Coordinates of C-alpha atoms in Angstrom, one line a residue:
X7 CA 78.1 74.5 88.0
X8 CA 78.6 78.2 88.2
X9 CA 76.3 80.6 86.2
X10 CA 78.4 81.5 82.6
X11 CA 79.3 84.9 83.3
X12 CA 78.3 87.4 81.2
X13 CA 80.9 88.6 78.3
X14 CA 82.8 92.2 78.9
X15 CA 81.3 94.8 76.7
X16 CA 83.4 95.0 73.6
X17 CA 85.0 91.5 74.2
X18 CA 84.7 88.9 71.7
X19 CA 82.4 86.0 72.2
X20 CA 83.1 83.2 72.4
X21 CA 82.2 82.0 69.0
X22 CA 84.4 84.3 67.3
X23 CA 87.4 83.4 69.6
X24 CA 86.7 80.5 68.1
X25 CA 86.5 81.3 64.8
X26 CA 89.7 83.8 64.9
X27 CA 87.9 86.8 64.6
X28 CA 88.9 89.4 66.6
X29 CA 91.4 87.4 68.7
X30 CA 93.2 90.7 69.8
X31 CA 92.1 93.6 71.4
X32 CA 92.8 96.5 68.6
X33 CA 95.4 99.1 69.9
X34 CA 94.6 101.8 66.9
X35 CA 92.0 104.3 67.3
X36 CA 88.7 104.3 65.4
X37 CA 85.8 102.7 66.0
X38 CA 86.9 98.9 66.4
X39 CA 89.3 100.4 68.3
X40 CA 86.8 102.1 71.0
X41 CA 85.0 98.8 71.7
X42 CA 88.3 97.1 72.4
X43 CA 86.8 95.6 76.0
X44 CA 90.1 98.0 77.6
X45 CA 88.1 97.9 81.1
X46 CA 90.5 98.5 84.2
X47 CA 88.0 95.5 86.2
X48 CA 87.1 92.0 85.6
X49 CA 89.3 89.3 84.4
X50 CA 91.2 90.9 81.8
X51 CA 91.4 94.3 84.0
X52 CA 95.0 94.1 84.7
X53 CA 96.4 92.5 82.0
X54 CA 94.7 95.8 79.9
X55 CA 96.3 97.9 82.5
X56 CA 100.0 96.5 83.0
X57 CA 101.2 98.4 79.8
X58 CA 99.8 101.5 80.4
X59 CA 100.5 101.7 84.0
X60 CA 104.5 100.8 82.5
X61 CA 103.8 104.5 80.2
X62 CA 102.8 106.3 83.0
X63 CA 106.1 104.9 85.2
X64 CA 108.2 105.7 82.3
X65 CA 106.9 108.9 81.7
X66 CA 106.9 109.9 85.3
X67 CA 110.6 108.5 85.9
X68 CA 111.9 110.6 83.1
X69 CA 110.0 113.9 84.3
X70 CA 112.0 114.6 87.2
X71 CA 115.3 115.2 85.2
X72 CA 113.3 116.8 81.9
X73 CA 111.8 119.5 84.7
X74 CA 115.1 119.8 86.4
X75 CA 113.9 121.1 89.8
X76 CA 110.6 121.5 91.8
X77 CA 108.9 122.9 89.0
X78 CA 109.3 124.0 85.6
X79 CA 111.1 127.0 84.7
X80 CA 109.7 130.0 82.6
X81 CA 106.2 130.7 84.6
X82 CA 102.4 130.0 83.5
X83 CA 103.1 131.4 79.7
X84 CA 105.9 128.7 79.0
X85 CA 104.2 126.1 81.6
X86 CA 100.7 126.7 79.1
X87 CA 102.6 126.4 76.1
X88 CA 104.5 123.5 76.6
X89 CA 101.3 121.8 78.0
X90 CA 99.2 122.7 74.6
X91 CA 101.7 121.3 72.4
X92 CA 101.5 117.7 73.8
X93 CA 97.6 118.2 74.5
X94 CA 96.1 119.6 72.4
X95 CA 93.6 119.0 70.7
X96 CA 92.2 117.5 73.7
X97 CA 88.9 116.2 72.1
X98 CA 90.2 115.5 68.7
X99 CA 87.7 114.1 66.0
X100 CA 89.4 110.4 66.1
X101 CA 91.3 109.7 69.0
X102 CA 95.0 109.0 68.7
X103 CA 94.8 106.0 71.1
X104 CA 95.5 105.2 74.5
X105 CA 99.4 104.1 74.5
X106 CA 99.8 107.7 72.7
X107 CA 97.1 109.9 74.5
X108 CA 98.4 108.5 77.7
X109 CA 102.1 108.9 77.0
X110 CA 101.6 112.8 76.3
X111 CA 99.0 114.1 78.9
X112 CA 101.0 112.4 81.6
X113 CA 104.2 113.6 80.1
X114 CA 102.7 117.1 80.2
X115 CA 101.5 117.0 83.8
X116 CA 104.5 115.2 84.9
X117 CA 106.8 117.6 83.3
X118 CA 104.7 120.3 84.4
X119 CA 104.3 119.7 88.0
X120 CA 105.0 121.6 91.1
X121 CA 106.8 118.3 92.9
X122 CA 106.2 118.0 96.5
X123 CA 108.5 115.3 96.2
X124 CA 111.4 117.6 95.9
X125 CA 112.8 118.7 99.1
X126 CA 112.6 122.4 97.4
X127 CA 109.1 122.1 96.6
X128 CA 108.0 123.8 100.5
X129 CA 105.0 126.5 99.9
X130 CA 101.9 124.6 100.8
X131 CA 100.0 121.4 102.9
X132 CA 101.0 119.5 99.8
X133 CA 102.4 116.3 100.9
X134 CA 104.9 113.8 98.3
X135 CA 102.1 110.3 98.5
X136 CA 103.8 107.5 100.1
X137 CA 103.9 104.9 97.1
X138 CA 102.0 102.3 98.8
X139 CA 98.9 104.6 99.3
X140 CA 99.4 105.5 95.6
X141 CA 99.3 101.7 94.3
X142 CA 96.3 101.5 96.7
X143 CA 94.2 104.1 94.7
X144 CA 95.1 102.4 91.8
X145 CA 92.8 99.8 93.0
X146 CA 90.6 101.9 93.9
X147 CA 90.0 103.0 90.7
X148 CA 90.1 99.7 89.2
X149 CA 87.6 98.5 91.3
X150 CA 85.5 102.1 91.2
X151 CA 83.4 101.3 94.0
X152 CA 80.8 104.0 94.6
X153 CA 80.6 104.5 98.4
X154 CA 76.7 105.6 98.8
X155 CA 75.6 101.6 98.7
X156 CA 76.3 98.6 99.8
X157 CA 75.6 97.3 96.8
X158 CA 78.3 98.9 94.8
X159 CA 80.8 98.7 97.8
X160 CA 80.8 95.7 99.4
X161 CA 83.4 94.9 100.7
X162 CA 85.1 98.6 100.3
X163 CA 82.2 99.7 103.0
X164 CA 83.5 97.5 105.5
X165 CA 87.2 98.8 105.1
X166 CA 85.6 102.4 105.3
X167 CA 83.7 101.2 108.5
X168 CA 87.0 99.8 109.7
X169 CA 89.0 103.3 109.0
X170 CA 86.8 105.7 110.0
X171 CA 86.5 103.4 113.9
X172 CA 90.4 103.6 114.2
X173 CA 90.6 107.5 113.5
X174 CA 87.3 108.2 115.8
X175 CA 89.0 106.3 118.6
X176 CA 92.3 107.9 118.1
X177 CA 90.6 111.2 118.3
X178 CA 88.2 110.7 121.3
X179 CA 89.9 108.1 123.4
X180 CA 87.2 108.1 126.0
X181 CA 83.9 109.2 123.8
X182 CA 81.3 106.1 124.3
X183 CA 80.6 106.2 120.9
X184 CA 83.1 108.0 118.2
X185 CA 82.4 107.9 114.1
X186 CA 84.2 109.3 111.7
X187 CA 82.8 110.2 108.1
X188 CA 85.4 110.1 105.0
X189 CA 85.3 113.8 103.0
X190 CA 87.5 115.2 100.5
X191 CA 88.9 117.2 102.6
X192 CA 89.2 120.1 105.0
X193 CA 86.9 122.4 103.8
X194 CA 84.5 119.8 103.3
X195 CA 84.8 118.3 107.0
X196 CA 84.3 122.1 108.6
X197 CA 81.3 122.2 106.0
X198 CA 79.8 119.2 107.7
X199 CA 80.9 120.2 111.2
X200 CA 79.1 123.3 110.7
X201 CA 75.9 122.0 109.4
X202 CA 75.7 119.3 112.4
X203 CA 75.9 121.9 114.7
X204 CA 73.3 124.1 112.9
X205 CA 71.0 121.0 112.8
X206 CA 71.2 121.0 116.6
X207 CA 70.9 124.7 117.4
X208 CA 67.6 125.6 119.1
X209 CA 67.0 129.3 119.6
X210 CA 67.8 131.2 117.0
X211 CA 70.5 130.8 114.1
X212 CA 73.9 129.1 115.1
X213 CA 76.3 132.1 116.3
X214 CA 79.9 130.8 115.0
X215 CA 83.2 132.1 117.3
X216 CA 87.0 131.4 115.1
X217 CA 89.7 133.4 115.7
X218 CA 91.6 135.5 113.1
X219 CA 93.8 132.5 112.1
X220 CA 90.9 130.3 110.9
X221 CA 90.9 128.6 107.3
X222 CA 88.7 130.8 105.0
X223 CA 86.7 127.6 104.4
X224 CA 85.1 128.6 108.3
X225 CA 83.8 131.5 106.5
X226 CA 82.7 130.2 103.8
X227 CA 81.0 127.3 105.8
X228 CA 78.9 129.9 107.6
X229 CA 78.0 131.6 104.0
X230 CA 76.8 128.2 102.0
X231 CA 74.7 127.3 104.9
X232 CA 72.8 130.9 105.3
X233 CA 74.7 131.5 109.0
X234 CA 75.7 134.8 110.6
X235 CA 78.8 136.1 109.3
X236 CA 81.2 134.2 112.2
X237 CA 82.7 136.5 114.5
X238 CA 85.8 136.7 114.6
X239 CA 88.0 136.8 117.8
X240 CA 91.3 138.4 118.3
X241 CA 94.6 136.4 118.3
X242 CA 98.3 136.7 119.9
X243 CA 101.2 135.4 118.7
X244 CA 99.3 133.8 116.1
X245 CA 96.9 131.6 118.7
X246 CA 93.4 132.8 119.6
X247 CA 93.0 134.8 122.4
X248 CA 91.1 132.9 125.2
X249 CA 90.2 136.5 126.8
X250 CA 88.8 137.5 123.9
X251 CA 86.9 134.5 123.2
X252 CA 85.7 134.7 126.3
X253 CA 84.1 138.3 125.8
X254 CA 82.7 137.4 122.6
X255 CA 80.6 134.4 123.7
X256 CA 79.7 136.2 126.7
X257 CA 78.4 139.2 124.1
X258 CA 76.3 136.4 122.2
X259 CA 75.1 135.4 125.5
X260 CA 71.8 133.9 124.5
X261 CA 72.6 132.6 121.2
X262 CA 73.2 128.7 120.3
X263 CA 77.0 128.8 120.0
X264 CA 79.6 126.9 117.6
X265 CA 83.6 127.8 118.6
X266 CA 85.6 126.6 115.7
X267 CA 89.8 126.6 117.1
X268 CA 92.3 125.5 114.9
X269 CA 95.1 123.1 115.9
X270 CA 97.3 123.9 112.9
X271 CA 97.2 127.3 110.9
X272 CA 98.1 127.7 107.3
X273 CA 100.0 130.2 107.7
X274 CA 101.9 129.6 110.7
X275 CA 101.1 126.0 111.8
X276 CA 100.0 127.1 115.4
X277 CA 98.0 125.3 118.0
X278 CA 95.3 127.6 119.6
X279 CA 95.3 126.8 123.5
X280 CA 92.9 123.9 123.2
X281 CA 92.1 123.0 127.3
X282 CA 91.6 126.8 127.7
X283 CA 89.5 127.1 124.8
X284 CA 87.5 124.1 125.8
X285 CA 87.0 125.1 129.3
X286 CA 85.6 128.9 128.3
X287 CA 83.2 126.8 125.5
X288 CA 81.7 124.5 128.2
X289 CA 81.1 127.7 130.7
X290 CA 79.1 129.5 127.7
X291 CA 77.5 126.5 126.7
X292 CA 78.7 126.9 123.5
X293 CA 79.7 123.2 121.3
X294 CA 83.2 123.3 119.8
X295 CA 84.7 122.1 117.1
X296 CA 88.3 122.2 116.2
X297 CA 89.9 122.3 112.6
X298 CA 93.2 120.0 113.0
X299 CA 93.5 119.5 109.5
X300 CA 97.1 120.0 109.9
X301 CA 98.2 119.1 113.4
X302 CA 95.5 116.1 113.5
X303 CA 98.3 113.4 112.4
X304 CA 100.8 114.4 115.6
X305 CA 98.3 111.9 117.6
X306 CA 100.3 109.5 116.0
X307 CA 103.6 110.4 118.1
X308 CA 103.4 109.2 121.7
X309 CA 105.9 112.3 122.2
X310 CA 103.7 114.7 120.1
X311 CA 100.1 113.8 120.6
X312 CA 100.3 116.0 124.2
X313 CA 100.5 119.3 122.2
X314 CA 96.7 118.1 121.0
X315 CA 95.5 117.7 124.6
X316 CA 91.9 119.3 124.6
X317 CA 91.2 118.1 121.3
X318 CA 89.3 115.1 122.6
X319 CA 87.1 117.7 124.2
X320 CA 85.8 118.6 121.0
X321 CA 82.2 117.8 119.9
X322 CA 83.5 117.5 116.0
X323 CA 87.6 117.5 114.5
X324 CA 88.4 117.9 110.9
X325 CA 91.6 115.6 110.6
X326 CA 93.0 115.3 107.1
X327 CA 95.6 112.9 105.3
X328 CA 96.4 114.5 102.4
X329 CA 98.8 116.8 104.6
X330 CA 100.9 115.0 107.4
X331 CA 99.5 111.9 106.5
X332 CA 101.3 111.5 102.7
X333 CA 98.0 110.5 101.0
X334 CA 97.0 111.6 97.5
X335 CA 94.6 114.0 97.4
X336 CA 91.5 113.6 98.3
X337 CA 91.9 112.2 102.2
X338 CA 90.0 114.3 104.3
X339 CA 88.3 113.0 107.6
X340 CA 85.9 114.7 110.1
X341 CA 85.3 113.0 113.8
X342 CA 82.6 113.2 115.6
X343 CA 82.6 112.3 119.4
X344 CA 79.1 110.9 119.2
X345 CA 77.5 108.9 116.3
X346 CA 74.5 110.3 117.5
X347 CA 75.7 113.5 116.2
X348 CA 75.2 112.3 112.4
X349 CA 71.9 111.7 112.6
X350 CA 70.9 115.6 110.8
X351 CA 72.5 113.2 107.2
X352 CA 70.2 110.4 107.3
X353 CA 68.4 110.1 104.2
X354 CA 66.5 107.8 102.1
X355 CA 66.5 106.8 98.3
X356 CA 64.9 103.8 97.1
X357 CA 67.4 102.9 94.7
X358 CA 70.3 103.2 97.0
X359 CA 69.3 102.5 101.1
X360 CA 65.3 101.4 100.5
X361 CA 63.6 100.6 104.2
X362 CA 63.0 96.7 103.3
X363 CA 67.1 96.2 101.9
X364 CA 68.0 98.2 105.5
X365 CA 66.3 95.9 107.5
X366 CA 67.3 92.5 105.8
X367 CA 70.4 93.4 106.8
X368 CA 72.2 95.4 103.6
X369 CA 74.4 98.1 105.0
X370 CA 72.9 101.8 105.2
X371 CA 75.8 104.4 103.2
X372 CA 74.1 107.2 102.0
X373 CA 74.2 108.7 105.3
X374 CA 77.9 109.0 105.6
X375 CA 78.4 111.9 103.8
X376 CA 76.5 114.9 102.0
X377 CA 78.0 113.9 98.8
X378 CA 76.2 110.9 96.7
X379 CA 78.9 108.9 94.6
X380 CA 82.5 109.0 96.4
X381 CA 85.6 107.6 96.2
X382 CA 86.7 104.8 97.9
X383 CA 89.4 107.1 99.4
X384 CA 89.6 104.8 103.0
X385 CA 91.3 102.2 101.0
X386 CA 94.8 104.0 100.4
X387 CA 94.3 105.2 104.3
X388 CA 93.8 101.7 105.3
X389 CA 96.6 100.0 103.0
X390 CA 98.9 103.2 105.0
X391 CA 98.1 102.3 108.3
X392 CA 98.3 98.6 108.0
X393 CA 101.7 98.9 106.2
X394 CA 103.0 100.8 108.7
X395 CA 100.9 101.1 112.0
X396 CA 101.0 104.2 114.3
X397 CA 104.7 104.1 115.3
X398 CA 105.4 104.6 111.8
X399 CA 103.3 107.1 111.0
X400 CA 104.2 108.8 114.1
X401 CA 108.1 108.2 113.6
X402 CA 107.3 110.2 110.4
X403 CA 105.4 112.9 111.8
X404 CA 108.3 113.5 114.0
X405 CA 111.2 113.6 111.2
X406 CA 109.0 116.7 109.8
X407 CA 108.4 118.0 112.8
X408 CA 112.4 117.7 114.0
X409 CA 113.4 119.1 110.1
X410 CA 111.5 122.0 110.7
X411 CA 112.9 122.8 113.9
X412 CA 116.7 122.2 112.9
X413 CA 115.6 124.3 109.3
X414 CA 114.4 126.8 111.8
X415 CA 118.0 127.1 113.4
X416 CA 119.7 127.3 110.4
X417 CA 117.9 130.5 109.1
X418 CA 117.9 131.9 112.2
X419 CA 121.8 131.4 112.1
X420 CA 121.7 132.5 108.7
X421 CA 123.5 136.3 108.3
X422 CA 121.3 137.2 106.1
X423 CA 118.3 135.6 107.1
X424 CA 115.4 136.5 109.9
X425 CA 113.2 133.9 111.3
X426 CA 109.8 134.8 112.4
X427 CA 109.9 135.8 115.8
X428 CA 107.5 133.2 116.8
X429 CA 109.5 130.2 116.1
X430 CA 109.1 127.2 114.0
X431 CA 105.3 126.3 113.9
X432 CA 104.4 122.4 113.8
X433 CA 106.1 122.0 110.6
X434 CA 106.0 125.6 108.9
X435 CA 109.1 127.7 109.2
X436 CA 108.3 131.9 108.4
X437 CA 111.5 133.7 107.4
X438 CA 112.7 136.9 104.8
X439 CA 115.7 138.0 103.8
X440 CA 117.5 140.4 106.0
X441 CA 117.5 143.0 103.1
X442 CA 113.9 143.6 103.2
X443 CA 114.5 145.1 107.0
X444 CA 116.4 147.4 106.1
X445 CA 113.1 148.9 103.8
X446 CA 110.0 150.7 104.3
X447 CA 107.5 147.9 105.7
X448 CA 106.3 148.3 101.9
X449 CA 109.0 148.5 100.1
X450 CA 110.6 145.1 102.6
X451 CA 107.0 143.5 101.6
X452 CA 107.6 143.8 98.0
X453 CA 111.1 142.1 97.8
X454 CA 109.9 139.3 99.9
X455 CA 107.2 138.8 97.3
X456 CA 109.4 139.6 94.1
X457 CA 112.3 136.8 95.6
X458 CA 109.1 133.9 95.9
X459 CA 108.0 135.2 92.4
X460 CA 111.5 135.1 90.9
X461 CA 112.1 131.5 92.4
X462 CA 109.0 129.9 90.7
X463 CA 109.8 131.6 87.6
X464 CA 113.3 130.4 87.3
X465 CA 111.9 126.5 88.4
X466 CA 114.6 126.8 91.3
X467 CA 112.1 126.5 94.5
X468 CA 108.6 126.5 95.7
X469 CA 108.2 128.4 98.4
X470 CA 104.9 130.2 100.0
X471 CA 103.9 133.6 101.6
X472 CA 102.2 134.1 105.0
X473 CA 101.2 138.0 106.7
X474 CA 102.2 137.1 110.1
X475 CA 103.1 139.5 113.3
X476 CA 106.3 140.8 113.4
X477 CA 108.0 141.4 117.0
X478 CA 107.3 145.1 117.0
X479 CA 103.6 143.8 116.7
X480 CA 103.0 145.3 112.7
X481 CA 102.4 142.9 110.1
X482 CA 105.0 142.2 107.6
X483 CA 105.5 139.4 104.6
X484 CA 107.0 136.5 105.4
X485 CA 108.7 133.8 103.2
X486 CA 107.2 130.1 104.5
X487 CA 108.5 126.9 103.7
X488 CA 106.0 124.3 105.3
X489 CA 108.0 120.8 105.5
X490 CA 106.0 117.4 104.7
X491 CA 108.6 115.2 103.1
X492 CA 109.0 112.1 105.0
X493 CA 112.6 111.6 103.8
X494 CA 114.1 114.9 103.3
X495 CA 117.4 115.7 105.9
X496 CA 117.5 119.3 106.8
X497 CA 121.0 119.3 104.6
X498 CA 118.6 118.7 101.5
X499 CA 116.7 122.0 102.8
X500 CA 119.7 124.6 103.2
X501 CA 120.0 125.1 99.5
X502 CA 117.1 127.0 100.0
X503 CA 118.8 129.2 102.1
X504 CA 120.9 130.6 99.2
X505 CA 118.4 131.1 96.6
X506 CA 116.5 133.2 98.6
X507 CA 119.2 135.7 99.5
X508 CA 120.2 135.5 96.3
X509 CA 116.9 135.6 94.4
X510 CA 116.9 139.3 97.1
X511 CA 119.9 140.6 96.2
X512 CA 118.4 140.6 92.1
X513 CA 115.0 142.0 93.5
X514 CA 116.7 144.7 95.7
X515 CA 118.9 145.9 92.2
X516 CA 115.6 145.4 90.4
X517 CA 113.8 147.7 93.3
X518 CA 116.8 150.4 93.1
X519 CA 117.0 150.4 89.5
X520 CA 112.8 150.9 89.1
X521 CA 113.6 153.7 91.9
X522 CA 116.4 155.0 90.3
X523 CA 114.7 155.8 86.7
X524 CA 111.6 157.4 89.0
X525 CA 114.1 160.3 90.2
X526 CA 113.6 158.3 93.6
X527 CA 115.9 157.5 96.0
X528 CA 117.5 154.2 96.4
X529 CA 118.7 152.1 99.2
X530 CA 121.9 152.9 98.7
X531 CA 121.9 156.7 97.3
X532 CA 122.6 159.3 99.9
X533 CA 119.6 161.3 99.6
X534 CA 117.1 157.9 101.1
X535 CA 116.4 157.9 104.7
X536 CA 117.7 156.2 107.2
X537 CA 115.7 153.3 107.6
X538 CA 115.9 153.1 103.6
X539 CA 119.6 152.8 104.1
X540 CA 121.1 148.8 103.6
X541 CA 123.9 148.6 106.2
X542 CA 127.6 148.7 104.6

């Protein structure tokens, strides 16, 4: 017979089953009520969980229409108040109970939310989950394995193991020996790519080489781990320069050497010129890594994965799935072409990967990342990529990818619109009103940022803000609208079009009127220069 298993903390015994006592798990607050046995695992996990998973649906399903666009109207004052009226207080002296606590904080933060599920919600690398990767981490956080032993992750470990050898391969077809390590993200995985290289540098402290379109978390990289300020190399058109790289490794000349490119801006969603960059890397013996955070996923698409090509030339690749990948956050991933490389994060703890539990046979974790207790955030990646293998991710990294570019034409066909001069990157499109032309590169900057500012506060649209090169070479404001819905048609994107010019003609009135009451001249009164003029 089977050992008896050992009763849930907080549920009754059996003897008092038997007896009556206690024979349902108390829904009121209070002290009986706190020792309820409401555990999301074991036995009676889900059958705690079904109702309060059916609030959370309900709540969420009636959000949408209570918000009534992409976010709420009435900016951070009204967001803040609305938010501490359902919340608050947030540790009262006796609870209120779950079905009640639950049903307002997710009410709050549903009604609340910026929605990357609406097609209007645009500004950032925040993807709408896919529901099947969100049912996934439900599990995952039933379950709660810890990923830093085998121990508390057994059979999560393996689907991690299994995860990270698909994305390794994807991303260094020929390597002999590709890993991958699970992170939270980005700015985690360039943090580890860093370190790895600085573990390996012999000759003096690692010299770092980005261009001027690198993620701030490059810089801050090199700062947490006590390297050189990186230098920073010139770029054109968005893209680093390969010249320019080229003289600043040959001025380091001496110097162990990291080159970080990026395969994906924020701001713009370019590609740097990988093979180039690659080939001027190997001549200076410097390593490279690249940050495709972004533009990782287009490896999916047969037709897209050639705008990567010199990726698999990289040493180390931040890839992330929180962004083209329609993950919930946290889904970050870093590549390595070499397992050897991972070496620099073995470590050992007794109570997590002691020597004798290694070599009978129990998995080693606690290497496979610099954080201790994680997430089992491979799960919801594994549950994706099962459910729909890589010619559906890839079919759906190409509807973004074609959206974009057919949003793209539509602004620039727009009368009132200008697209950025560069053209539609992976998924980002840069644009501002034609108004703002017509002003002072200030004055233009400041009515691109009032109409963004405007549309949050009315609720209408969520749209972002990148510096970028204009095609007189000065830098101007740009509007950004970065696409990563799966399902949105570029028809569900032109209402965007309308706001904005909209949302500029109040901040122009707003800009002549402030002008006006200064004695200034406005855009329209006959004493303002030329290029201060708007055309009749």
């Amino acid at each position: 017979m089977p050992p008896a298993s050992l009763p849930t903390p907080g549920e009754p015994s059996e003897e008092r089953r038997a007896s009556g006592a206690h024979a349902a798990t108390p829904s009121s607050p209070g002290p009986e009520g706190v020792r309820g046995g409401l555990v999301a695992g074991g036995a009676r996990g889900p059958e705690h969980l079904r109702p309060l998973t059916a609030i959370v649906l309900d709540a969420l399903a009636d959000a949408a229409p209570a918000r009534g666009g992409p976010l709420p109207a009435g900016g951070p004052e009204a967001v803040a108040r609305s938010a501490r009226a359902l919340c608050s207080p947030v540790l009262p002296e006796e609870g209120v109970g779950p079905e009640a606590a639950l049903g307002d904080i997710v009410r709050a933060v549903a009604e609340g939310a910026a929605d990357p599920a609406d097609p209007a919600c645009v500004a950032h690398l925040h993807c709408p989950p896919l529901a099947v990767a969100v049912a996934a981490d439900l599990a995952g956080a039933a379950l709660n394995p810890s990923m830093d032993s085998w121990d508390q992750a057994p059979a999560a470990g393996v689907i991690e193991e299994l995860t990270t050898a698909a994305l390794a391969r994807l991303v260094h077809p020929t390597a002999p020996a590709p890993d991958a390590l699970i992170t939270s993200g980005g700015t985690e995985s360039n943090l580890v790519a860093l370190l790895l290289a600085r573990e390996r540098a012999r000759g003096g402290p690692l010299r770092v080489v980005t261009g001027a379109n690198a993620h701030h978390s490059v810089h801050r990289a090199a700062w947490v781990l006590g390297l050189p300020a990186p230098t920073v190399v010139a770029c054109s058109r968005g893209r680093m320069d390969p010249a320019a790289l080229d003289r600043a490794l040959t001025g380091l000349a001496g110097s162990p050497l990291l080159v970080v490119a990026t395969a994906g801006t924020t701001d713009e969603g370019r590609i740097d010129p990988l093979p180039e960059i690659a080939r001027i890397a190997e001549r200076h013996t410097a390593r490279l890594h690249v940050d495709a955070a972004y533009g990782g996923p287009l490896l999916f698409s047969e037709r897209l994965a050639p705008r990567l090509t010199g990726l698999e030339r990289a040493a180390t690749v931040t890839f992330d799935l929180h962004k083209l990948g329609w993950q919930p956050v946290a889904a970050g991933v870093l590549t390595v072409a070499d397992t050897e490389l991972l070496a620099p994060l073995s470590l050992r703890a007794d109570y997590l990967n002691a020597d004798d539990d290694t070599e009978a046979g129990l998995p080693d974790l606690l290497g496979r990342s610099i954080r201790t207790t994680r997430r089992p955030d491979a799960l919801k990646m594994a549950v994706t990529f099962r459910a729909l293998g890589r010619r559906g991710l890839g079919a759906l990294v190409e509807h973004c990818v074609r959206t974009a570019h057919a949003f793209g034409r539509a602004v620039d066909a727009h009368p009132r619109l200008r697209l950025h001069p560069g053209g539609t990157g992976i998924s980002t499109v840069l644009f501002r009103p034609a108004v703002a032309d017509a002003l002072s590169d200030e004055a233009g900057d400041a009515v691109v940022a009032a109409v963004r500012r405007a549309l949050l506060t009315e609720g209408r649209a969520v749209l972002g803000r990148a510096v970028a090169e204009d095609g007189d070479g000065r830098s101007r404001l740009w509007l950004k609208a970065t696409l990563l819905h799966p399902n949105a048609a570029t028809a569900d994107l032109l209402p965007l079009l309308d706001l904005v010019t909209a949302a500029a003609d109040r901040a122009l009135s707003a800009w002549d009127a402030d002008r006006g009451a200064s004695g200034a001249p406005t855009a329209e009164g006959a004493g303002a220069p030329e290029t201060e003029r708007l055309p009749s």
